[in-house]
Short mmCIF file of C-alpha atoms in Angstrom, two decimals:
data_model
loop_
_atom_site.label_atom_id
_atom_site.label_comp_id
_atom_site.label_asym_id
_atom_site.label_seq_id
_atom_site.Cartn_x
_atom_site.Cartn_y
_atom_site.Cartn_z
CA MET A 1 -161.40 91.52 -132.43
CA PRO A 2 -160.16 92.86 -129.06
CA LYS A 3 -162.12 91.62 -126.04
CA LEU A 4 -164.34 93.89 -123.95
CA ALA A 5 -165.46 93.42 -120.35
CA GLY A 6 -168.76 95.09 -119.50
CA VAL A 7 -169.01 96.40 -115.93
CA ILE A 8 -172.20 95.17 -114.24
CA ILE A 9 -173.64 97.46 -111.59
CA ALA A 10 -176.69 95.88 -109.98
CA LYS A 11 -178.43 95.60 -106.60
CA THR A 12 -179.39 91.95 -106.97
CA ILE A 13 -178.08 88.86 -108.77
CA GLU A 14 -181.30 88.73 -110.79
CA GLU A 15 -180.72 92.28 -112.03
CA ALA A 16 -177.09 91.41 -112.87
CA VAL A 17 -178.13 88.33 -114.89
CA LYS A 18 -180.72 90.40 -116.73
CA LYS A 19 -178.04 92.92 -117.71
CA ILE A 20 -175.65 90.18 -118.84
CA LYS A 21 -178.36 88.70 -121.07
CA LEU A 22 -179.12 92.11 -122.57
CA HIS A 23 -175.59 92.84 -123.70
CA GLU A 24 -172.89 91.60 -126.07
CA ALA A 25 -169.62 92.01 -124.18
CA ASP A 26 -167.02 89.24 -124.15
CA LEU A 27 -166.70 89.26 -120.37
CA TYR A 28 -168.64 90.80 -117.48
CA GLU A 29 -167.20 92.30 -114.32
CA LEU A 30 -169.69 91.87 -111.49
CA ARG A 31 -169.08 94.62 -108.97
CA VAL A 32 -170.13 92.73 -105.84
CA ASP A 33 -169.49 95.86 -103.78
CA TYR A 34 -172.62 97.37 -105.39
CA LEU A 35 -174.84 94.35 -104.63
CA GLU A 36 -177.35 94.76 -101.81
CA SER A 37 -178.41 91.08 -101.81
CA MET A 38 -176.25 87.98 -102.28
CA GLU A 39 -179.28 85.72 -102.83
CA ASN A 40 -179.35 83.24 -105.78
CA ILE A 41 -175.66 83.44 -106.79
CA GLU A 42 -176.18 80.12 -108.66
CA LEU A 43 -178.23 82.06 -111.28
CA LEU A 44 -174.84 83.27 -112.53
CA LEU A 45 -173.60 79.73 -113.24
CA PRO A 46 -174.47 79.78 -116.98
CA HIS A 47 -172.31 82.91 -117.30
CA SER A 48 -169.45 82.00 -114.96
CA ASN A 49 -166.97 81.44 -117.77
CA LYS A 50 -167.40 85.10 -118.73
CA LEU A 51 -167.45 86.44 -115.20
CA ILE A 52 -164.97 88.62 -113.33
CA VAL A 53 -165.87 88.82 -109.63
CA THR A 54 -164.71 92.04 -108.01
CA VAL A 55 -165.35 93.18 -104.44
CA ARG A 56 -163.73 96.59 -104.84
CA LYS A 57 -162.10 98.24 -101.83
CA VAL A 58 -163.62 101.63 -101.03
CA GLU A 59 -160.14 103.18 -101.15
CA GLU A 60 -159.83 102.08 -104.78
CA GLY A 61 -163.27 103.11 -105.96
CA GLY A 62 -165.50 100.62 -104.17
CA ALA A 63 -169.17 101.48 -103.66
CA LYS A 64 -169.04 101.16 -99.89
CA ARG A 65 -166.72 100.22 -97.02
CA ILE A 66 -166.51 96.44 -96.55
CA GLU A 67 -164.11 95.03 -93.94
CA GLU A 68 -161.34 92.86 -95.37
CA GLN A 69 -162.54 89.62 -93.76
CA GLU A 70 -166.05 90.38 -94.97
CA ARG A 71 -164.69 90.90 -98.49
CA LEU A 72 -162.90 87.55 -98.28
CA LYS A 73 -166.15 85.82 -97.26
CA LEU A 74 -167.84 87.35 -100.32
CA PHE A 75 -165.08 86.00 -102.58
CA GLU A 76 -165.57 82.58 -100.94
CA LYS A 77 -169.33 82.81 -101.59
CA PHE A 78 -168.73 83.41 -105.29
CA ALA A 79 -166.09 80.67 -105.45
CA LYS A 80 -169.08 78.25 -105.63
CA ILE A 81 -169.75 79.31 -109.24
CA LYS A 82 -166.08 79.19 -110.23
CA PRO A 83 -165.93 82.53 -112.11
CA ALA A 84 -163.37 82.99 -114.89
CA TYR A 85 -161.56 85.65 -112.82
CA PHE A 86 -161.28 87.08 -109.33
CA ASP A 87 -160.05 90.67 -109.15
CA VAL A 88 -158.22 91.63 -105.96
CA GLU A 89 -156.18 94.74 -105.16
CA LEU A 90 -152.43 94.50 -104.65
CA TYR A 91 -152.75 96.75 -101.60
CA SER A 92 -155.18 94.65 -99.61
CA ASN A 93 -154.73 92.39 -96.59
CA ILE A 94 -156.54 89.53 -98.29
CA VAL A 95 -154.61 89.55 -101.56
CA GLU A 96 -152.82 86.24 -100.87
CA ASP A 97 -155.99 84.62 -99.53
CA VAL A 98 -157.84 85.45 -102.75
CA ILE A 99 -154.93 84.26 -104.90
CA ASN A 100 -154.89 80.97 -103.00
CA LEU A 101 -158.67 80.65 -103.23
CA SER A 102 -158.51 81.19 -106.98
CA SER A 103 -155.85 78.59 -107.59
CA LYS A 104 -157.79 76.13 -105.39
CA ILE A 105 -160.93 76.42 -107.55
CA GLY A 106 -159.18 77.01 -110.87
CA SER A 107 -160.19 80.62 -111.41
CA LYS A 108 -157.71 83.17 -112.74
CA VAL A 109 -156.50 86.24 -110.86
CA ILE A 110 -156.53 89.87 -111.91
CA LEU A 111 -154.24 91.77 -109.56
CA SER A 112 -155.26 95.39 -109.60
CA TYR A 113 -154.17 98.85 -108.58
CA HIS A 114 -156.37 101.94 -108.97
CA ASN A 115 -155.49 105.58 -108.35
CA PHE A 116 -158.56 107.76 -108.70
CA SER A 117 -156.80 111.06 -108.05
CA LYS A 118 -153.73 111.13 -110.24
CA THR A 119 -151.16 109.25 -112.35
CA PRO A 120 -147.91 108.54 -110.52
CA SER A 121 -144.66 108.76 -112.49
CA TYR A 122 -143.69 105.91 -114.82
CA GLN A 123 -140.97 104.87 -112.38
CA THR A 124 -143.46 104.58 -109.52
CA LEU A 125 -145.93 102.71 -111.72
CA GLN A 126 -143.22 100.33 -112.94
CA SER A 127 -142.19 99.52 -109.38
CA ILE A 128 -145.86 98.83 -108.49
CA LEU A 129 -146.05 96.60 -111.57
CA ASP A 130 -142.84 94.80 -110.61
CA SER A 131 -144.21 94.02 -107.14
CA MET A 132 -147.42 92.78 -108.74
CA ILE A 133 -145.46 90.43 -111.02
CA GLU A 134 -143.93 88.82 -107.94
CA LEU A 135 -147.37 87.55 -106.88
CA GLU A 136 -147.65 85.84 -110.32
CA PRO A 137 -151.23 86.83 -111.19
CA ASP A 138 -152.74 85.91 -114.55
CA ILE A 139 -153.44 89.55 -115.41
CA ILE A 140 -152.18 92.85 -114.00
CA LYS A 141 -154.52 95.82 -114.02
CA ILE A 142 -153.20 99.34 -113.38
CA VAL A 143 -155.68 102.20 -113.67
CA THR A 144 -154.89 105.78 -112.77
CA TYR A 145 -156.48 109.18 -113.31
CA ALA A 146 -155.30 111.47 -116.14
CA ARG A 147 -155.02 115.10 -115.11
CA ASP A 148 -152.91 115.93 -118.17
CA PHE A 149 -152.66 114.18 -121.52
CA ARG A 150 -149.06 113.31 -120.78
CA ASP A 151 -150.31 111.01 -118.01
CA ASN A 152 -151.36 108.68 -120.82
CA ILE A 153 -147.70 108.39 -121.84
CA GLU A 154 -146.62 107.34 -118.34
CA VAL A 155 -149.14 104.50 -118.41
CA ILE A 156 -148.63 103.49 -122.06
CA LYS A 157 -144.90 103.02 -121.36
CA LEU A 158 -145.82 100.13 -119.03
CA TYR A 159 -146.80 98.07 -122.09
CA GLU A 160 -143.25 98.14 -123.37
CA ASN A 161 -141.97 95.21 -121.30
CA SER A 162 -145.14 93.61 -120.00
CA GLU A 163 -147.55 90.99 -121.21
CA ASN A 164 -151.08 90.37 -119.92
CA LEU A 165 -151.33 93.97 -118.81
CA ILE A 166 -154.46 96.10 -118.60
CA ALA A 167 -153.29 99.67 -118.02
CA PHE A 168 -155.06 102.92 -118.82
CA CYS A 169 -156.03 106.31 -117.42
CA MET A 170 -159.50 107.27 -116.30
CA GLY A 171 -160.95 110.70 -117.01
CA GLU A 172 -161.74 112.68 -120.14
CA LYS A 173 -158.01 113.19 -120.80
CA GLY A 174 -157.28 109.49 -120.49
CA LYS A 175 -159.53 108.15 -123.22
CA ILE A 176 -156.70 107.54 -125.71
CA SER A 177 -155.04 105.10 -123.30
CA ARG A 178 -158.31 103.17 -123.05
CA ILE A 179 -158.11 102.57 -126.80
CA PHE A 180 -154.49 101.54 -126.42
CA SER A 181 -155.64 99.06 -123.77
CA ALA A 182 -158.43 97.76 -126.01
CA LEU A 183 -155.84 97.00 -128.68
CA TYR A 184 -153.03 95.59 -126.55
CA SER A 185 -154.51 94.22 -123.30
CA PRO A 186 -156.04 90.73 -122.97
CA PHE A 187 -159.29 92.72 -122.67
CA THR A 188 -160.38 96.15 -121.48
CA TYR A 189 -163.29 97.56 -119.50
CA VAL A 190 -166.35 99.28 -120.96
CA SER A 191 -169.62 100.35 -119.47
CA ILE A 192 -172.86 98.70 -120.49
CA ASP A 193 -175.16 101.38 -119.11
CA ASN A 194 -174.36 104.29 -116.77
CA SER A 195 -170.61 104.44 -116.90
CA VAL A 196 -168.88 103.61 -113.65
CA ALA A 197 -165.54 105.22 -114.20
CA PRO A 198 -164.87 108.68 -115.69
CA GLY A 199 -163.95 108.55 -119.39
CA GLN A 200 -165.30 105.02 -119.83
CA PHE A 201 -166.61 104.11 -123.30
CA THR A 202 -169.76 102.06 -123.77
CA VAL A 203 -169.48 98.69 -125.53
CA GLY A 204 -170.97 100.27 -128.66
CA GLU A 205 -168.62 103.25 -128.70
CA MET A 206 -165.53 101.09 -128.23
CA ARG A 207 -166.64 98.66 -130.96
CA LYS A 208 -167.09 101.62 -133.37
CA ILE A 209 -163.63 102.97 -132.57
CA LEU A 210 -162.06 99.54 -133.02
CA GLU A 211 -163.82 99.12 -136.35
CA LEU A 212 -162.45 102.49 -137.52
CA LEU A 213 -159.04 101.22 -136.44
CA GLY A 214 -159.53 98.24 -138.72
CA GLU A 215 -159.90 95.83 -135.80
CA THR A 216 -162.80 93.81 -137.13
CA LYS A 217 -161.07 90.44 -137.76
CA MET B 1 -161.64 120.22 -132.37
CA PRO B 2 -158.20 118.89 -133.39
CA LYS B 3 -156.98 120.12 -136.78
CA LEU B 4 -156.60 117.83 -139.79
CA ALA B 5 -154.40 118.32 -142.85
CA GLY B 6 -155.67 116.60 -145.98
CA VAL B 7 -152.95 115.31 -148.29
CA ILE B 8 -153.51 116.50 -151.88
CA ILE B 9 -152.22 114.19 -154.60
CA ALA B 10 -152.79 115.74 -158.03
CA LYS B 11 -151.13 116.00 -161.44
CA THR B 12 -152.05 119.65 -162.05
CA ILE B 13 -152.74 122.75 -159.95
CA GLU B 14 -156.29 122.81 -161.32
CA GLU B 15 -156.88 119.28 -160.06
CA ALA B 16 -155.40 120.18 -156.68
CA VAL B 17 -157.66 123.26 -156.33
CA LYS B 18 -160.67 121.15 -157.26
CA LYS B 19 -159.82 118.64 -154.50
CA ILE B 20 -159.32 121.43 -151.96
CA LYS B 21 -162.75 122.86 -152.79
CA LEU B 22 -164.36 119.43 -152.47
CA HIS B 23 -163.16 118.74 -148.96
CA GLU B 24 -163.45 119.98 -145.38
CA ALA B 25 -159.97 119.64 -143.89
CA ASP B 26 -158.43 122.46 -141.85
CA LEU B 27 -155.20 122.47 -143.86
CA TYR B 28 -154.04 120.92 -147.13
CA GLU B 29 -150.62 119.45 -147.86
CA LEU B 30 -149.86 119.86 -151.54
CA ARG B 31 -147.44 117.13 -152.54
CA VAL B 32 -145.58 119.01 -155.27
CA ASP B 33 -143.50 115.89 -155.98
CA TYR B 34 -146.65 114.32 -157.51
CA LEU B 35 -147.41 117.31 -159.76
CA GLU B 36 -146.65 116.89 -163.48
CA SER B 37 -147.35 120.54 -164.34
CA MET B 38 -146.44 123.68 -162.38
CA GLU B 39 -148.74 125.89 -164.51
CA ASN B 40 -151.17 128.35 -162.80
CA ILE B 41 -149.77 128.21 -159.26
CA GLU B 42 -151.61 131.49 -158.60
CA LEU B 43 -154.91 129.54 -158.63
CA LEU B 44 -153.87 128.37 -155.15
CA LEU B 45 -153.73 131.91 -153.76
CA PRO B 46 -157.24 131.85 -152.22
CA HIS B 47 -156.18 128.74 -150.26
CA SER B 48 -152.61 129.71 -149.38
CA ASN B 49 -153.38 130.30 -145.69
CA LYS B 50 -154.37 126.62 -145.44
CA LEU B 51 -151.54 125.29 -147.60
CA ILE B 52 -148.53 123.15 -146.70
CA VAL B 53 -146.11 122.97 -149.64
CA THR B 54 -144.09 119.76 -149.64
CA VAL B 55 -141.60 118.63 -152.29
CA ARG B 56 -140.90 115.24 -150.72
CA LYS B 57 -137.49 113.63 -151.22
CA VAL B 58 -137.74 110.21 -152.88
CA GLU B 59 -135.71 108.70 -150.02
CA GLU B 60 -138.45 109.79 -147.59
CA GLY B 61 -141.44 108.71 -149.62
CA GLY B 62 -141.38 111.17 -152.50
CA ALA B 63 -143.15 110.26 -155.74
CA LYS B 64 -140.05 110.60 -157.91
CA ARG B 65 -136.38 111.59 -157.76
CA ILE B 66 -135.93 115.38 -157.92
CA GLU B 67 -132.42 116.85 -157.57
CA GLU B 68 -131.94 119.05 -154.52
CA GLN B 69 -131.39 122.27 -156.46
CA GLU B 70 -134.45 121.45 -158.56
CA ARG B 71 -136.46 120.94 -155.35
CA LEU B 72 -135.25 124.31 -154.07
CA LYS B 73 -136.41 125.99 -157.31
CA LEU B 74 -139.85 124.43 -156.80
CA PHE B 75 -140.02 125.81 -153.25
CA GLU B 76 -139.06 129.22 -154.66
CA LYS B 77 -141.81 128.93 -157.30
CA PHE B 78 -144.41 128.32 -154.58
CA ALA B 79 -142.99 131.11 -152.40
CA LYS B 80 -144.95 133.46 -154.71
CA ILE B 81 -148.23 132.39 -153.08
CA LYS B 82 -146.84 132.56 -149.54
CA PRO B 83 -148.23 129.22 -148.26
CA ALA B 84 -148.91 128.79 -144.54
CA TYR B 85 -146.13 126.17 -144.31
CA PHE B 86 -143.15 124.77 -146.15
CA ASP B 87 -142.22 121.19 -145.24
CA VAL B 88 -138.55 120.27 -145.67
CA GLU B 89 -136.66 117.20 -144.49
CA LEU B 90 -134.01 117.49 -141.80
CA TYR B 91 -131.72 115.25 -143.86
CA SER B 92 -131.61 117.32 -147.03
CA ASN B 93 -128.95 119.61 -148.51
CA ILE B 94 -131.43 122.43 -148.96
CA VAL B 95 -132.91 122.44 -145.45
CA GLU B 96 -131.32 125.75 -144.46
CA ASP B 97 -132.16 127.33 -147.82
CA VAL B 98 -135.84 126.47 -147.37
CA ILE B 99 -135.82 127.69 -143.76
CA ASN B 100 -134.33 130.99 -144.91
CA LEU B 101 -136.76 131.25 -147.80
CA SER B 102 -139.68 130.69 -145.41
CA SER B 103 -138.61 133.34 -142.96
CA LYS B 104 -138.04 135.76 -145.85
CA ILE B 105 -141.63 135.41 -147.07
CA GLY B 106 -143.25 134.85 -143.65
CA SER B 107 -144.24 131.22 -144.12
CA LYS B 108 -143.79 128.71 -141.29
CA VAL B 109 -141.52 125.67 -141.42
CA ILE B 110 -142.34 122.02 -140.77
CA LEU B 111 -139.05 120.19 -140.34
CA SER B 112 -139.66 116.54 -141.10
CA TYR B 113 -138.12 113.12 -140.81
CA HIS B 114 -139.73 109.98 -142.30
CA ASN B 115 -138.66 106.34 -141.93
CA PHE B 116 -140.75 104.12 -144.19
CA SER B 117 -139.13 100.84 -143.13
CA LYS B 118 -139.02 100.81 -139.33
CA THR B 119 -139.23 102.72 -136.05
CA PRO B 120 -135.82 103.48 -134.54
CA SER B 121 -135.46 103.30 -130.75
CA TYR B 122 -136.78 106.15 -128.62
CA GLN B 123 -133.21 107.26 -127.90
CA THR B 124 -132.42 107.52 -131.61
CA LEU B 125 -135.68 109.36 -132.29
CA GLN B 126 -135.08 111.76 -129.40
CA SER B 127 -131.62 112.59 -130.73
CA ILE B 128 -133.11 113.24 -134.19
CA LEU B 129 -135.71 115.46 -132.53
CA ASP B 130 -133.02 117.32 -130.56
CA SER B 131 -131.08 118.09 -133.73
CA MET B 132 -134.31 119.28 -135.35
CA ILE B 133 -134.99 121.63 -132.44
CA GLU B 134 -131.63 123.28 -133.08
CA LEU B 135 -132.85 124.51 -136.47
CA GLU B 136 -135.78 126.18 -134.67
CA PRO B 137 -138.62 125.14 -136.99
CA ASP B 138 -142.24 126.02 -136.19
CA ILE B 139 -143.29 122.38 -136.21
CA ILE B 140 -141.37 119.11 -136.00
CA LYS B 141 -142.75 116.11 -137.85
CA ILE B 142 -141.39 112.61 -137.14
CA VAL B 143 -143.08 109.71 -138.93
CA THR B 144 -141.84 106.14 -138.80
CA TYR B 145 -143.19 102.71 -139.73
CA ALA B 146 -144.73 100.43 -137.08
CA ARG B 147 -143.68 96.81 -137.44
CA ASP B 148 -144.84 95.98 -133.91
CA PHE B 149 -147.42 97.70 -131.71
CA ARG B 150 -144.67 98.65 -129.30
CA ASP B 151 -143.22 100.95 -131.97
CA ASN B 152 -146.15 103.26 -131.14
CA ILE B 153 -144.77 103.58 -127.61
CA GLU B 154 -141.33 104.68 -128.84
CA VAL B 155 -142.94 107.48 -130.84
CA ILE B 156 -145.57 108.48 -128.26
CA LYS B 157 -142.79 108.99 -125.71
CA LEU B 158 -141.51 111.88 -127.84
CA TYR B 159 -144.56 113.91 -126.82
CA GLU B 160 -143.48 113.87 -123.19
CA ASN B 161 -141.10 116.83 -123.43
CA SER B 162 -141.97 118.42 -126.76
CA GLU B 163 -144.41 120.99 -128.01
CA ASN B 164 -145.46 121.57 -131.62
CA LEU B 165 -144.69 117.97 -132.45
CA ILE B 166 -146.39 115.79 -135.05
CA ALA B 167 -145.17 112.25 -134.42
CA PHE B 168 -146.83 108.96 -135.36
CA CYS B 169 -146.25 105.58 -136.94
CA MET B 170 -147.41 104.58 -140.39
CA GLY B 171 -148.81 101.11 -141.10
CA GLU B 172 -151.75 99.10 -139.85
CA LYS B 173 -150.04 98.64 -136.47
CA GLY B 174 -149.41 102.35 -136.08
CA LYS B 175 -152.97 103.66 -136.25
CA ILE B 176 -153.28 104.28 -132.50
CA SER B 177 -150.38 106.76 -132.65
CA ARG B 178 -152.16 108.66 -135.44
CA ILE B 179 -155.05 109.23 -133.01
CA PHE B 180 -152.60 110.32 -130.34
CA SER B 181 -151.19 112.80 -132.88
CA ALA B 182 -154.66 114.05 -133.79
CA LEU B 183 -155.26 114.82 -130.12
CA TYR B 184 -151.90 116.28 -129.14
CA SER B 185 -150.20 117.66 -132.28
CA PRO B 186 -150.89 121.13 -133.75
CA PHE B 187 -152.56 119.08 -136.52
CA THR B 188 -152.23 115.66 -138.08
CA TYR B 189 -152.35 114.22 -141.59
CA VAL B 190 -155.34 112.46 -143.14
CA SER B 191 -156.10 111.34 -146.65
CA ILE B 192 -158.88 112.93 -148.66
CA ASP B 193 -159.09 110.21 -151.31
CA ASN B 194 -156.67 107.35 -152.06
CA SER B 195 -154.58 107.25 -148.96
CA VAL B 196 -150.95 108.13 -149.51
CA ALA B 197 -149.35 106.56 -146.50
CA PRO B 198 -150.11 103.10 -145.06
CA GLY B 199 -152.53 103.23 -142.13
CA GLN B 200 -153.74 106.73 -142.94
CA PHE B 201 -157.31 107.60 -141.92
CA THR B 202 -159.62 109.60 -144.17
CA VAL B 203 -160.89 112.97 -142.92
CA GLY B 204 -164.26 111.35 -142.23
CA GLU B 205 -162.84 108.41 -140.29
CA MET B 206 -160.65 110.60 -138.12
CA ARG B 207 -163.54 113.02 -137.39
CA LYS B 208 -165.71 110.05 -136.30
CA ILE B 209 -162.98 108.73 -133.99
CA LEU B 210 -162.43 112.18 -132.48
CA GLU B 211 -166.15 112.55 -131.92
CA LEU B 212 -166.25 109.21 -130.09
CA LEU B 213 -163.36 110.53 -128.02
CA GLY B 214 -165.50 113.48 -127.07
CA GLU B 215 -163.42 115.90 -129.14
CA THR B 216 -166.24 117.90 -130.67
CA LYS B 217 -165.74 121.25 -128.94
#
């Protein structure tokens, strides 16, 4: 059965842990950029092997502006619980610092690129992907916005020569590529309550679709 | 809401009409190659505006071998009820005869290509599609077999520069492209009882998937 990562939006660690306990995803992405308190991070320890720690840049959909060095400090704070993954954007000044931090503590790296306004051409996306490959992350995540259904095709083409790729389009017109990602990515992202990104399925909806696709093994 | 064509497999016209009445598809493909009696074709008249008449060649999945001239006679028999569509294979000796027959009686033409063993490369498929375009059909149908998930990508790419295209992969690994077709083709094919082609959804399954995709308008 394809793996699903539930996106955790919470103000406190306690609220995040509560949400993790309430749901049945395979992984959980903790959006640190939404947190208002960093108290009691150790409460996440029992769930660290399922955790993706993301401090999303505001330019790529983050909840608020956080200076790069401040973002790096937050990653270092969460390094204490050794999460399964760190997610850092290709286009960020701290990308190499986070990659080094991850390898030091044995966490994996998701190298990500988000375009919330459109879907660049396949050629542009492939060149972004190629530059991401050079940094040798564990997983590459490319998420764009679908203005037209054909945008799905631009993104789906990326799967042709890539492994460990999570690539899909946001938006109502991009939903088909989210299913493609659920089937052919290491895992894909779903919402567990109020969806974070446009076009996002809930865990339940995605599980139903996958069942109808015969993906129950 | 995307349109669905239910595939009718029956031995007699009476049985076919009964199946049409029992179901809720938007269109019905009558597989004449499965019929054992051609009696009472006129019983189909009330449904002719929803009917696709197909006399499938055995080399492209037909139920039995029917000589080309015999196939043409069958098309001519069904011309009496002026079905919405005739479906004829690009690679058949009677393709132009059926196209002419259709335009004479005001039916539309689905020009089709089926590969039940594999999915040729995108380049090969695009050249097949280009030669189909030259015959100026109303709809082009390209159906191949998915041995690997990436075969879906080869077929999905065809949608990039084509309109009025029904293209998907058969087989368990091709299901995602059937959903793509449901969303972006004029209509797509579903089974109404014992599925005809590998990986085919039933009307009910496809409607559920489309609903989950927000396609209820």
